[in-house]
């Protein structure tokens, strides 16, 4: 999976949000607000380029004191939301 190139993370009024970047943004009226862990996962996914649920889960476990099950649940939930909104490509 990859994050589509036209989506970027921005800080808006103290909140981390995903927005569509570029001229096509005129038709994109959503802001996807991320919490702290979702922001970390987004940044890690960007850093990895091509990522999987497993690769993000592993890195989340390395970075934070969470179980593999907790990390996988968090990663899966975020990726499902991003997929639903058309932010990632498989």
mmCIF file as gemmi writes it, N, C-alpha and C atoms, coordinates in Angstrom:
data_model
loop_
_atom_site.group_PDB
_atom_site.id
_atom_site.type_symbol
_atom_site.label_atom_id
_atom_site.label_alt_id
_atom_site.label_comp_id
_atom_site.label_asym_id
_atom_site.label_entity_id
_atom_site.label_seq_id
_atom_site.pdbx_PDB_ins_code
_atom_site.Cartn_x
_atom_site.Cartn_y
_atom_site.Cartn_z
_atom_site.occupancy
_atom_site.B_iso_or_equiv
_atom_site.pdbx_formal_charge
_atom_site.auth_seq_id
_atom_site.auth_asym_id
_atom_site.pdbx_PDB_model_num
ATOM 1 N N . UNK Axp A 1 ? 0.847 -1.185 0 1 0 ? 1 A 1
ATOM 2 C CA . UNK Axp A 1 ? 0 0 0 1 0 ? 1 A 1
ATOM 3 C C . UNK Axp A 1 ? 0.885 1.238 0 1 0 ? 1 A 1
ATOM 4 N N . UNK Axp A 2 ? 0.306 2.315 -0.46 1 0 ? 2 A 1
ATOM 5 C CA . UNK Axp A 2 ? 0.983 3.612 -0.451 1 0 ? 2 A 1
ATOM 6 C C . UNK Axp A 2 ? -0.057 4.702 -0.187 1 0 ? 2 A 1
ATOM 7 N N . UNK Axp A 3 ? 0.391 5.803 0.375 1 0 ? 3 A 1
ATOM 8 C CA . UNK Axp A 3 ? -0.466 6.978 0.496 1 0 ? 3 A 1
ATOM 9 C C . UNK Axp A 3 ? -0.428 7.684 -0.851 1 0 ? 3 A 1
ATOM 10 N N . UNK Axp A 4 ? -1.591 8.038 -1.373 1 0 ? 4 A 1
ATOM 11 C CA . UNK Axp A 4 ? -1.64 8.735 -2.656 1 0 ? 4 A 1
ATOM 12 C C . UNK Axp A 4 ? -0.89 10.054 -2.54 1 0 ? 4 A 1
ATOM 13 N N . UNK Axp A 5 ? -0.169 10.387 -3.588 1 0 ? 5 A 1
ATOM 14 C CA . UNK Axp A 5 ? 0.752 11.526 -3.557 1 0 ? 5 A 1
ATOM 15 C C . UNK Axp A 5 ? 0.087 12.871 -3.302 1 0 ? 5 A 1
ATOM 16 N N . UNK Axp A 6 ? -1.17 13.022 -3.608 1 0 ? 6 A 1
ATOM 17 C CA . UNK Axp A 6 ? -1.821 14.327 -3.47 1 0 ? 6 A 1
ATOM 18 C C . UNK Axp A 6 ? -2.386 14.604 -2.074 1 0 ? 6 A 1
ATOM 19 N N . UNK Axp A 7 ? -2.232 13.668 -1.159 1 0 ? 7 A 1
ATOM 20 C CA . UNK Axp A 7 ? -2.714 13.883 0.202 1 0 ? 7 A 1
ATOM 21 C C . UNK Axp A 7 ? -1.544 14.206 1.113 1 0 ? 7 A 1
ATOM 22 N N . UNK Axp A 8 ? -1.736 15.227 1.952 1 0 ? 8 A 1
ATOM 23 C CA . UNK Axp A 8 ? -0.671 15.678 2.851 1 0 ? 8 A 1
ATOM 24 C C . UNK Axp A 8 ? -1.223 15.904 4.251 1 0 ? 8 A 1
ATOM 25 N N . UNK Axp A 9 ? -0.325 15.842 5.206 1 0 ? 9 A 1
ATOM 26 C CA . UNK Axp A 9 ? -0.663 16.122 6.603 1 0 ? 9 A 1
ATOM 27 C C . UNK Axp A 9 ? -0.355 17.583 6.885 1 0 ? 9 A 1
ATOM 28 N N . UNK Axp A 10 ? -1.315 18.28 7.437 1 0 ? 10 A 1
ATOM 29 C CA . UNK Axp A 10 ? -1.144 19.693 7.795 1 0 ? 10 A 1
ATOM 30 C C . UNK Axp A 10 ? -1.66 19.913 9.214 1 0 ? 10 A 1
ATOM 31 N N . UNK Axp A 11 ? -1.145 20.95 9.846 1 0 ? 11 A 1
ATOM 32 C CA . UNK Axp A 11 ? -1.68 21.347 11.142 1 0 ? 11 A 1
ATOM 33 C C . UNK Axp A 11 ? -2.634 22.516 10.9 1 0 ? 11 A 1
ATOM 34 N N . UNK Axp A 12 ? -3.875 22.363 11.337 1 0 ? 12 A 1
ATOM 35 C CA . UNK Axp A 12 ? -4.89 23.397 11.179 1 0 ? 12 A 1
ATOM 36 C C . UNK Axp A 12 ? -5.505 23.661 12.543 1 0 ? 12 A 1
ATOM 37 N N . UNK Axp A 13 ? -5.338 24.863 13.041 1 0 ? 13 A 1
ATOM 38 C CA . UNK Axp A 13 ? -5.86 25.255 14.341 1 0 ? 13 A 1
ATOM 39 C C . UNK Axp A 13 ? -5.455 24.267 15.43 1 0 ? 13 A 1
ATOM 40 N N . UNK Axp A 14 ? -4.199 23.822 15.388 1 0 ? 14 A 1
ATOM 41 C CA . UNK Axp A 14 ? -3.664 22.937 16.41 1 0 ? 14 A 1
ATOM 42 C C . UNK Axp A 14 ? -4.025 21.469 16.251 1 0 ? 14 A 1
ATOM 43 N N . UNK Axp A 15 ? -4.695 21.115 15.166 1 0 ? 15 A 1
ATOM 44 C CA . UNK Axp A 15 ? -5.086 19.726 14.907 1 0 ? 15 A 1
ATOM 45 C C . UNK Axp A 15 ? -4.349 19.219 13.667 1 0 ? 15 A 1
ATOM 46 N N . UNK Axp A 16 ? -3.952 17.952 13.712 1 0 ? 16 A 1
ATOM 47 C CA . UNK Axp A 16 ? -3.352 17.326 12.538 1 0 ? 16 A 1
ATOM 48 C C . UNK Axp A 16 ? -4.466 16.837 11.63 1 0 ? 16 A 1
ATOM 49 N N . UNK Axp A 17 ? -4.436 17.275 10.38 1 0 ? 17 A 1
ATOM 50 C CA . UNK Axp A 17 ? -5.477 16.89 9.424 1 0 ? 17 A 1
ATOM 51 C C . UNK Axp A 17 ? -4.839 16.469 8.108 1 0 ? 17 A 1
ATOM 52 N N . UNK Axp A 18 ? -5.513 15.561 7.426 1 0 ? 18 A 1
ATOM 53 C CA . UNK Axp A 18 ? -5.11 15.164 6.089 1 0 ? 18 A 1
ATOM 54 C C . UNK Axp A 18 ? -5.954 15.974 5.119 1 0 ? 18 A 1
ATOM 55 N N . UNK Axp A 19 ? -5.284 16.595 4.18 1 0 ? 19 A 1
ATOM 56 C CA . UNK Axp A 19 ? -5.983 17.388 3.169 1 0 ? 19 A 1
ATOM 57 C C . UNK Axp A 19 ? -5.482 16.997 1.79 1 0 ? 19 A 1
ATOM 58 N N . UNK Axp A 20 ? -6.279 17.301 0.8 1 0 ? 20 A 1
ATOM 59 C CA . UNK Axp A 20 ? -5.905 17.076 -0.591 1 0 ? 20 A 1
ATOM 60 C C . UNK Axp A 20 ? -5.119 18.282 -1.037 1 0 ? 20 A 1
ATOM 61 N N . UNK Axp A 21 ? -3.983 18.079 -1.651 1 0 ? 21 A 1
ATOM 62 C CA . UNK Axp A 21 ? -3.093 19.149 -2.055 1 0 ? 21 A 1
ATOM 63 C C . UNK Axp A 21 ? -3.156 19.333 -3.569 1 0 ? 21 A 1
ATOM 64 N N . UNK Axp A 22 ? -3.212 20.552 -4.022 1 0 ? 22 A 1
ATOM 65 C CA . UNK Axp A 22 ? -3.178 20.81 -5.458 1 0 ? 22 A 1
ATOM 66 C C . UNK Axp A 22 ? -4.495 21.351 -5.981 1 0 ? 22 A 1
ATOM 67 N N . UNK Axp A 23 ? -4.561 21.531 -7.285 1 0 ? 23 A 1
ATOM 68 C CA . UNK Axp A 23 ? -5.737 22.123 -7.914 1 0 ? 23 A 1
ATOM 69 C C . UNK Axp A 23 ? -6.989 21.278 -7.753 1 0 ? 23 A 1
ATOM 70 N N . UNK Axp A 24 ? -6.844 19.973 -7.701 1 0 ? 24 A 1
ATOM 71 C CA . UNK Axp A 24 ? -8.001 19.105 -7.534 1 0 ? 24 A 1
ATOM 72 C C . UNK Axp A 24 ? -8.621 19.254 -6.149 1 0 ? 24 A 1
ATOM 73 N N . UNK Axp A 25 ? -7.957 19.913 -5.253 1 0 ? 25 A 1
ATOM 74 C CA . UNK Axp A 25 ? -8.456 20.086 -3.89 1 0 ? 25 A 1
ATOM 75 C C . UNK Axp A 25 ? -9.753 20.897 -3.849 1 0 ? 25 A 1
ATOM 76 N N . UNK Axp A 26 ? -10.03 21.631 -4.883 1 0 ? 26 A 1
ATOM 77 C CA . UNK Axp A 26 ? -11.239 22.452 -4.922 1 0 ? 26 A 1
ATOM 78 C C . UNK Axp A 26 ? -12.482 21.593 -4.709 1 0 ? 26 A 1
ATOM 79 N N . UNK Axp A 27 ? -12.507 20.402 -5.248 1 0 ? 27 A 1
ATOM 80 C CA . UNK Axp A 27 ? -13.656 19.517 -5.098 1 0 ? 27 A 1
ATOM 81 C C . UNK Axp A 27 ? -13.61 18.641 -3.863 1 0 ? 27 A 1
ATOM 82 N N . UNK Axp A 28 ? -12.491 18.635 -3.149 1 0 ? 28 A 1
ATOM 83 C CA . UNK Axp A 28 ? -12.344 17.793 -1.959 1 0 ? 28 A 1
ATOM 84 C C . UNK Axp A 28 ? -12.684 18.638 -0.741 1 0 ? 28 A 1
ATOM 85 N N . UNK Axp A 29 ? -13.811 18.363 -0.125 1 0 ? 29 A 1
ATOM 86 C CA . UNK Axp A 29 ? -14.307 19.224 0.951 1 0 ? 29 A 1
ATOM 87 C C . UNK Axp A 29 ? -14.116 18.627 2.338 1 0 ? 29 A 1
ATOM 88 N N . UNK Axp A 30 ? -13.389 17.535 2.436 1 0 ? 30 A 1
ATOM 89 C CA . UNK Axp A 30 ? -13.221 16.884 3.733 1 0 ? 30 A 1
ATOM 90 C C . UNK Axp A 30 ? -11.867 17.209 4.348 1 0 ? 30 A 1
ATOM 91 N N . UNK Axp A 31 ? -11.859 17.277 5.662 1 0 ? 31 A 1
ATOM 92 C CA . UNK Axp A 31 ? -10.642 17.283 6.438 1 0 ? 31 A 1
ATOM 93 C C . UNK Axp A 31 ? -10.693 16.022 7.282 1 0 ? 31 A 1
ATOM 94 N N . UNK Axp A 32 ? -9.665 15.218 7.215 1 0 ? 32 A 1
ATOM 95 C CA . UNK Axp A 32 ? -9.6 14.018 8.023 1 0 ? 32 A 1
ATOM 96 C C . UNK Axp A 32 ? -8.714 14.324 9.225 1 0 ? 32 A 1
ATOM 97 N N . UNK Axp A 33 ? -9.32 14.465 10.399 1 0 ? 33 A 1
ATOM 98 C CA . UNK Axp A 33 ? -8.602 14.839 11.61 1 0 ? 33 A 1
ATOM 99 C C . UNK Axp A 33 ? -7.993 13.584 12.234 1 0 ? 33 A 1
ATOM 100 N N . UNK Axp A 34 ? -6.714 13.667 12.588 1 0 ? 34 A 1
ATOM 101 C CA . UNK Axp A 34 ? -6.004 12.537 13.168 1 0 ? 34 A 1
ATOM 102 C C . UNK Axp A 34 ? -5.675 12.792 14.637 1 0 ? 34 A 1
ATOM 103 N N . UNK Axp A 35 ? -5.749 11.731 15.44 1 0 ? 35 A 1
ATOM 104 C CA . UNK Axp A 35 ? -5.275 11.84 16.817 1 0 ? 35 A 1
ATOM 105 C C . UNK Axp A 35 ? -3.765 11.595 16.822 1 0 ? 35 A 1
ATOM 106 N N . UNK Axp A 36 ? -3.169 11.613 17.994 1 0 ? 36 A 1
ATOM 107 C CA . UNK Axp A 36 ? -1.711 11.527 18.095 1 0 ? 36 A 1
ATOM 108 C C . UNK Axp A 36 ? -1.167 10.222 17.514 1 0 ? 36 A 1
ATOM 109 N N . UNK Axp A 37 ? -1.796 9.093 17.839 1 0 ? 37 A 1
ATOM 110 C CA . UNK Axp A 37 ? -1.285 7.819 17.336 1 0 ? 37 A 1
ATOM 111 C C . UNK Axp A 37 ? -1.517 7.696 15.83 1 0 ? 37 A 1
ATOM 112 N N . UNK Axp A 38 ? -2.638 8.177 15.338 1 0 ? 38 A 1
ATOM 113 C CA . UNK Axp A 38 ? -2.904 8.134 13.896 1 0 ? 38 A 1
ATOM 114 C C . UNK Axp A 38 ? -1.905 9.014 13.142 1 0 ? 38 A 1
ATOM 115 N N . UNK Axp A 39 ? -1.549 10.152 13.715 1 0 ? 39 A 1
ATOM 116 C CA . UNK Axp A 39 ? -0.545 11.02 13.1 1 0 ? 39 A 1
ATOM 117 C C . UNK Axp A 39 ? 0.789 10.301 13.012 1 0 ? 39 A 1
ATOM 118 N N . UNK Axp A 40 ? 1.166 9.597 14.088 1 0 ? 40 A 1
ATOM 119 C CA . UNK Axp A 40 ? 2.424 8.857 14.081 1 0 ? 40 A 1
ATOM 120 C C . UNK Axp A 40 ? 2.396 7.784 12.996 1 0 ? 40 A 1
ATOM 121 N N . UNK Axp A 41 ? 1.295 7.052 12.889 1 0 ? 41 A 1
ATOM 122 C CA . UNK Axp A 41 ? 1.165 6.003 11.87 1 0 ? 41 A 1
ATOM 123 C C . UNK Axp A 41 ? 1.247 6.617 10.473 1 0 ? 41 A 1
ATOM 124 N N . UNK Axp A 42 ? 0.578 7.738 10.256 1 0 ? 42 A 1
ATOM 125 C CA . UNK Axp A 42 ? 0.629 8.431 8.952 1 0 ? 42 A 1
ATOM 126 C C . UNK Axp A 42 ? 2.07 8.767 8.593 1 0 ? 42 A 1
ATOM 127 N N . UNK Axp A 43 ? 2.79 9.367 9.526 1 0 ? 43 A 1
ATOM 128 C CA . UNK Axp A 43 ? 4.178 9.759 9.259 1 0 ? 43 A 1
ATOM 129 C C . UNK Axp A 43 ? 5.054 8.545 8.98 1 0 ? 43 A 1
ATOM 130 N N . UNK Axp A 44 ? 4.831 7.464 9.705 1 0 ? 44 A 1
ATOM 131 C CA . UNK Axp A 44 ? 5.592 6.241 9.481 1 0 ? 44 A 1
ATOM 132 C C . UNK Axp A 44 ? 5.255 5.647 8.115 1 0 ? 44 A 1
ATOM 133 N N . UNK Axp A 45 ? 3.988 5.664 7.743 1 0 ? 45 A 1
ATOM 134 C CA . UNK Axp A 45 ? 3.587 5.165 6.427 1 0 ? 45 A 1
ATOM 135 C C . UNK Axp A 45 ? 4.256 5.992 5.326 1 0 ? 45 A 1
ATOM 136 N N . UNK Axp A 46 ? 4.302 7.298 5.503 1 0 ? 46 A 1
ATOM 137 C CA . UNK Axp A 46 ? 4.973 8.174 4.539 1 0 ? 46 A 1
ATOM 138 C C . UNK Axp A 46 ? 6.458 7.821 4.444 1 0 ? 46 A 1
ATOM 139 N N . UNK Axp A 47 ? 7.084 7.604 5.589 1 0 ? 47 A 1
ATOM 140 C CA . UNK Axp A 47 ? 8.513 7.288 5.619 1 0 ? 47 A 1
ATOM 141 C C . UNK Axp A 47 ? 8.799 5.955 4.936 1 0 ? 47 A 1
ATOM 142 N N . UNK Axp A 48 ? 7.924 4.978 5.129 1 0 ? 48 A 1
ATOM 143 C CA . UNK Axp A 48 ? 8.128 3.667 4.523 1 0 ? 48 A 1
ATOM 144 C C . UNK Axp A 48 ? 7.853 3.674 3.023 1 0 ? 48 A 1
ATOM 145 N N . UNK Axp A 49 ? 7.006 4.55 2.576 1 0 ? 49 A 1
ATOM 146 C CA . UNK Axp A 49 ? 6.641 4.554 1.153 1 0 ? 49 A 1
ATOM 147 C C . UNK Axp A 49 ? 5.654 3.444 0.865 1 0 ? 49 A 1
ATOM 148 N N . UNK Axp A 50 ? 6.16 2.259 0.574 1 0 ? 50 A 1
ATOM 149 C CA . UNK Axp A 50 ? 5.318 1.073 0.454 1 0 ? 50 A 1
ATOM 150 C C . UNK Axp A 50 ? 5.235 0.446 1.836 1 0 ? 50 A 1
ATOM 151 N N . UNK Axp A 51 ? 4.03 0.287 2.345 1 0 ? 51 A 1
ATOM 152 C CA . UNK Axp A 51 ? 3.866 -0.235 3.695 1 0 ? 51 A 1
ATOM 153 C C . UNK Axp A 51 ? 2.799 -1.317 3.715 1 0 ? 51 A 1
ATOM 154 N N . UNK Axp A 52 ? 2.797 -2.068 4.806 1 0 ? 52 A 1
ATOM 155 C CA . UNK Axp A 52 ? 1.777 -3.086 5.047 1 0 ? 52 A 1
ATOM 156 C C . UNK Axp A 52 ? 1.255 -2.901 6.465 1 0 ? 52 A 1
ATOM 157 N N . UNK Axp A 53 ? 0.16 -3.552 6.756 1 0 ? 53 A 1
ATOM 158 C CA . UNK Axp A 53 ? -0.346 -3.538 8.131 1 0 ? 53 A 1
ATOM 159 C C . UNK Axp A 53 ? 0.743 -4.068 9.058 1 0 ? 53 A 1
ATOM 160 N N . UNK Axp A 54 ? 1.423 -5.128 8.634 1 0 ? 54 A 1
ATOM 161 C CA . UNK Axp A 54 ? 2.454 -5.745 9.455 1 0 ? 54 A 1
ATOM 162 C C . UNK Axp A 54 ? 3.641 -4.817 9.701 1 0 ? 54 A 1
ATOM 163 N N . UNK Axp A 55 ? 4.091 -4.125 8.65 1 0 ? 55 A 1
ATOM 164 C CA . UNK Axp A 55 ? 5.256 -3.245 8.831 1 0 ? 55 A 1
ATOM 165 C C . UNK Axp A 55 ? 4.94 -2.071 9.752 1 0 ? 55 A 1
ATOM 166 N N . UNK Axp A 56 ? 3.734 -1.526 9.636 1 0 ? 56 A 1
ATOM 167 C CA . UNK Axp A 56 ? 3.346 -0.417 10.522 1 0 ? 56 A 1
ATOM 168 C C . UNK Axp A 56 ? 3.114 -0.91 11.942 1 0 ? 56 A 1
ATOM 169 N N . UNK Axp A 57 ? 2.527 -2.098 12.077 1 0 ? 57 A 1
ATOM 170 C CA . UNK Axp A 57 ? 2.292 -2.681 13.408 1 0 ? 57 A 1
ATOM 171 C C . UNK Axp A 57 ? 3.62 -2.908 14.121 1 0 ? 57 A 1
ATOM 172 N N . UNK Axp A 58 ? 4.579 -3.466 13.406 1 0 ? 58 A 1
ATOM 173 C CA . UNK Axp A 58 ? 5.893 -3.733 13.99 1 0 ? 58 A 1
ATOM 174 C C . UNK Axp A 58 ? 6.554 -2.454 14.476 1 0 ? 58 A 1
ATOM 175 N N . UNK Axp A 59 ? 6.533 -1.421 13.649 1 0 ? 59 A 1
ATOM 176 C CA . UNK Axp A 59 ? 7.153 -0.137 14.033 1 0 ? 59 A 1
ATOM 177 C C . UNK Axp A 59 ? 6.423 0.519 15.207 1 0 ? 59 A 1
ATOM 178 N N . UNK Axp A 60 ? 5.096 0.4 15.235 1 0 ? 60 A 1
ATOM 179 C CA . UNK Axp A 60 ? 4.329 0.973 16.342 1 0 ? 60 A 1
ATOM 180 C C . UNK Axp A 60 ? 4.698 0.286 17.65 1 0 ? 60 A 1
ATOM 181 N N . UNK Axp A 61 ? 4.878 -1.018 17.616 1 0 ? 61 A 1
ATOM 182 C CA . UNK Axp A 61 ? 5.29 -1.768 18.816 1 0 ? 61 A 1
ATOM 183 C C . UNK Axp A 61 ? 6.698 -1.376 19.261 1 0 ? 61 A 1
ATOM 184 N N . UNK Axp A 62 ? 7.582 -1.108 18.304 1 0 ? 62 A 1
ATOM 185 C CA . UNK Axp A 62 ? 8.947 -0.687 18.632 1 0 ? 62 A 1
ATOM 186 C C . UNK Axp A 62 ? 8.959 0.7 19.267 1 0 ? 62 A 1
ATOM 187 N N . UNK Axp A 63 ? 8.087 1.568 18.796 1 0 ? 63 A 1
ATOM 188 C CA . UNK Axp A 63 ? 8.076 2.971 19.235 1 0 ? 63 A 1
ATOM 189 C C . UNK Axp A 63 ? 7.338 3.172 20.557 1 0 ? 63 A 1
ATOM 190 N N . UNK Axp A 64 ? 6.261 2.415 20.774 1 0 ? 64 A 1
ATOM 191 C CA . UNK Axp A 64 ? 5.418 2.606 21.946 1 0 ? 64 A 1
ATOM 192 C C . UNK Axp A 64 ? 5.261 1.29 22.706 1 0 ? 64 A 1
ATOM 193 N N . UNK Axp A 65 ? 4.93 1.39 23.955 1 0 ? 65 A 1
ATOM 194 C CA . UNK Axp A 65 ? 4.736 0.223 24.808 1 0 ? 65 A 1
ATOM 195 C C . UNK Axp A 65 ? 3.312 -0.3 24.625 1 0 ? 65 A 1
ATOM 196 N N . UNK Axp A 66 ? 3.07 -0.967 23.5 1 0 ? 66 A 1
ATOM 197 C CA . UNK Axp A 66 ? 1.764 -1.541 23.198 1 0 ? 66 A 1
ATOM 198 C C . UNK Axp A 66 ? 1.964 -2.984 22.735 1 0 ? 66 A 1
ATOM 199 N N . UNK Axp A 67 ? 0.941 -3.783 22.902 1 0 ? 67 A 1
ATOM 200 C CA . UNK Axp A 67 ? 1.011 -5.162 22.429 1 0 ? 67 A 1
ATOM 201 C C . UNK Axp A 67 ? 0.831 -5.189 20.917 1 0 ? 67 A 1
ATOM 202 N N . UNK Axp A 68 ? 1.22 -6.293 20.326 1 0 ? 68 A 1
ATOM 203 C CA . UNK Axp A 68 ? 1.048 -6.465 18.89 1 0 ? 68 A 1
ATOM 204 C C . UNK Axp A 68 ? -0.425 -6.371 18.528 1 0 ? 68 A 1
ATOM 205 N N . UNK Axp A 69 ? -1.268 -6.936 19.353 1 0 ? 69 A 1
ATOM 206 C CA . UNK Axp A 69 ? -2.715 -6.911 19.111 1 0 ? 69 A 1
ATOM 207 C C . UNK Axp A 69 ? -3.267 -5.483 19.133 1 0 ? 69 A 1
ATOM 208 N N . UNK Axp A 70 ? -2.842 -4.695 20.131 1 0 ? 70 A 1
ATOM 209 C CA . UNK Axp A 70 ? -3.299 -3.297 20.221 1 0 ? 70 A 1
ATOM 210 C C . UNK Axp A 70 ? -2.818 -2.489 19.016 1 0 ? 70 A 1
ATOM 211 N N . UNK Axp A 71 ? -1.554 -2.68 18.66 1 0 ? 71 A 1
ATOM 212 C CA . UNK Axp A 71 ? -0.979 -1.941 17.54 1 0 ? 71 A 1
ATOM 213 C C . UNK Axp A 71 ? -1.672 -2.31 16.234 1 0 ? 71 A 1
ATOM 214 N N . UNK Axp A 72 ? -1.874 -3.595 16.011 1 0 ? 72 A 1
ATOM 215 C CA . UNK Axp A 72 ? -2.529 -4.05 14.773 1 0 ? 72 A 1
ATOM 216 C C . UNK Axp A 72 ? -3.941 -3.477 14.677 1 0 ? 72 A 1
ATOM 217 N N . UNK Axp A 73 ? -4.655 -3.446 15.788 1 0 ? 73 A 1
ATOM 218 C CA . UNK Axp A 73 ? -6.011 -2.906 15.798 1 0 ? 73 A 1
ATOM 219 C C . UNK Axp A 73 ? -6.011 -1.427 15.412 1 0 ? 73 A 1
ATOM 220 N N . UNK Axp A 74 ? -5.086 -0.678 15.979 1 0 ? 74 A 1
ATOM 221 C CA . UNK Axp A 74 ? -4.987 0.762 15.701 1 0 ? 74 A 1
ATOM 222 C C . UNK Axp A 74 ? -4.627 1.002 14.238 1 0 ? 74 A 1
ATOM 223 N N . UNK Axp A 75 ? -3.633 0.271 13.733 1 0 ? 75 A 1
ATOM 224 C CA . UNK Axp A 75 ? -3.198 0.416 12.344 1 0 ? 75 A 1
ATOM 225 C C . UNK Axp A 75 ? -4.325 0.032 11.385 1 0 ? 75 A 1
ATOM 226 N N . UNK Axp A 76 ? -4.953 -1.103 11.651 1 0 ? 76 A 1
ATOM 227 C CA . UNK Axp A 76 ? -6.023 -1.586 10.777 1 0 ? 76 A 1
ATOM 228 C C . UNK Axp A 76 ? -7.177 -0.601 10.725 1 0 ? 76 A 1
ATOM 229 N N . UNK Axp A 77 ? -7.569 -0.075 11.88 1 0 ? 77 A 1
ATOM 230 C CA . UNK Axp A 77 ? -8.681 0.883 11.93 1 0 ? 77 A 1
ATOM 231 C C . UNK Axp A 77 ? -8.372 2.125 11.098 1 0 ? 77 A 1
ATOM 232 N N . UNK Axp A 78 ? -7.168 2.661 11.248 1 0 ? 78 A 1
ATOM 233 C CA . UNK Axp A 78 ? -6.804 3.859 10.488 1 0 ? 78 A 1
ATOM 234 C C . UNK Axp A 78 ? -6.754 3.567 8.991 1 0 ? 78 A 1
ATOM 235 N N . UNK Axp A 79 ? -6.12 2.463 8.609 1 0 ? 79 A 1
ATOM 236 C CA . UNK Axp A 79 ? -6.001 2.153 7.181 1 0 ? 79 A 1
ATOM 237 C C . UNK Axp A 79 ? -7.355 1.895 6.539 1 0 ? 79 A 1
ATOM 238 N N . UNK Axp A 80 ? -8.272 1.302 7.27 1 0 ? 80 A 1
ATOM 239 C CA . UNK Axp A 80 ? -9.629 1.104 6.742 1 0 ? 80 A 1
ATOM 240 C C . UNK Axp A 80 ? -10.311 2.44 6.478 1 0 ? 80 A 1
ATOM 241 N N . UNK Axp A 81 ? -10.143 3.386 7.399 1 0 ? 81 A 1
ATOM 242 C CA . UNK Axp A 81 ? -10.731 4.718 7.208 1 0 ? 81 A 1
ATOM 243 C C . UNK Axp A 81 ? -10.093 5.432 6.017 1 0 ? 81 A 1
ATOM 244 N N . UNK Axp A 82 ? -8.766 5.353 5.922 1 0 ? 82 A 1
ATOM 245 C CA . UNK Axp A 82 ? -8.076 6.005 4.813 1 0 ? 82 A 1
ATOM 246 C C . UNK Axp A 82 ? -8.457 5.389 3.476 1 0 ? 82 A 1
ATOM 247 N N . UNK Axp A 83 ? -8.598 4.074 3.461 1 0 ? 83 A 1
ATOM 248 C CA . UNK Axp A 83 ? -9.01 3.39 2.24 1 0 ? 83 A 1
ATOM 249 C C . UNK Axp A 83 ? -10.418 3.82 1.833 1 0 ? 83 A 1
ATOM 250 N N . UNK Axp A 84 ? -11.307 3.893 2.789 1 0 ? 84 A 1
ATOM 251 C CA . UNK Axp A 84 ? -12.691 4.298 2.532 1 0 ? 84 A 1
ATOM 252 C C . UNK Axp A 84 ? -12.76 5.701 1.923 1 0 ? 84 A 1
ATOM 253 N N . UNK Axp A 85 ? -11.86 6.574 2.362 1 0 ? 85 A 1
ATOM 254 C CA . UNK Axp A 85 ? -11.844 7.958 1.866 1 0 ? 85 A 1
ATOM 255 C C . UNK Axp A 85 ? -10.993 8.123 0.604 1 0 ? 85 A 1
ATOM 256 N N . UNK Axp A 86 ? -10.389 7.037 0.141 1 0 ? 86 A 1
ATOM 257 C CA . UNK Axp A 86 ? -9.62 7.099 -1.102 1 0 ? 86 A 1
ATOM 258 C C . UNK Axp A 86 ? -8.246 7.722 -0.962 1 0 ? 86 A 1
ATOM 259 N N . UNK Axp A 87 ? -7.678 7.64 0.228 1 0 ? 87 A 1
ATOM 260 C CA . UNK Axp A 87 ? -6.393 8.276 0.505 1 0 ? 87 A 1
ATOM 261 C C . UNK Axp A 87 ? -5.217 7.343 0.211 1 0 ? 87 A 1
ATOM 262 N N . UNK Axp A 88 ? -5.44 6.041 0.272 1 0 ? 88 A 1
ATOM 263 C CA . UNK Axp A 88 ? -4.361 5.092 0.006 1 0 ? 88 A 1
ATOM 264 C C . UNK Axp A 88 ? -4.645 4.292 -1.251 1 0 ? 88 A 1
ATOM 265 N N . UNK Axp A 89 ? -3.58 3.812 -1.843 1 0 ? 89 A 1
ATOM 266 C CA . UNK Axp A 89 ? -3.72 2.911 -2.987 1 0 ? 89 A 1
ATOM 267 C C . UNK Axp A 89 ? -3.101 1.581 -2.614 1 0 ? 89 A 1
ATOM 268 N N . UNK Axp A 90 ? -3.725 0.528 -3.091 1 0 ? 90 A 1
ATOM 269 C CA . UNK Axp A 90 ? -3.262 -0.817 -2.738 1 0 ? 90 A 1
ATOM 270 C C . UNK Axp A 90 ? -2.412 -1.399 -3.841 1 0 ? 90 A 1
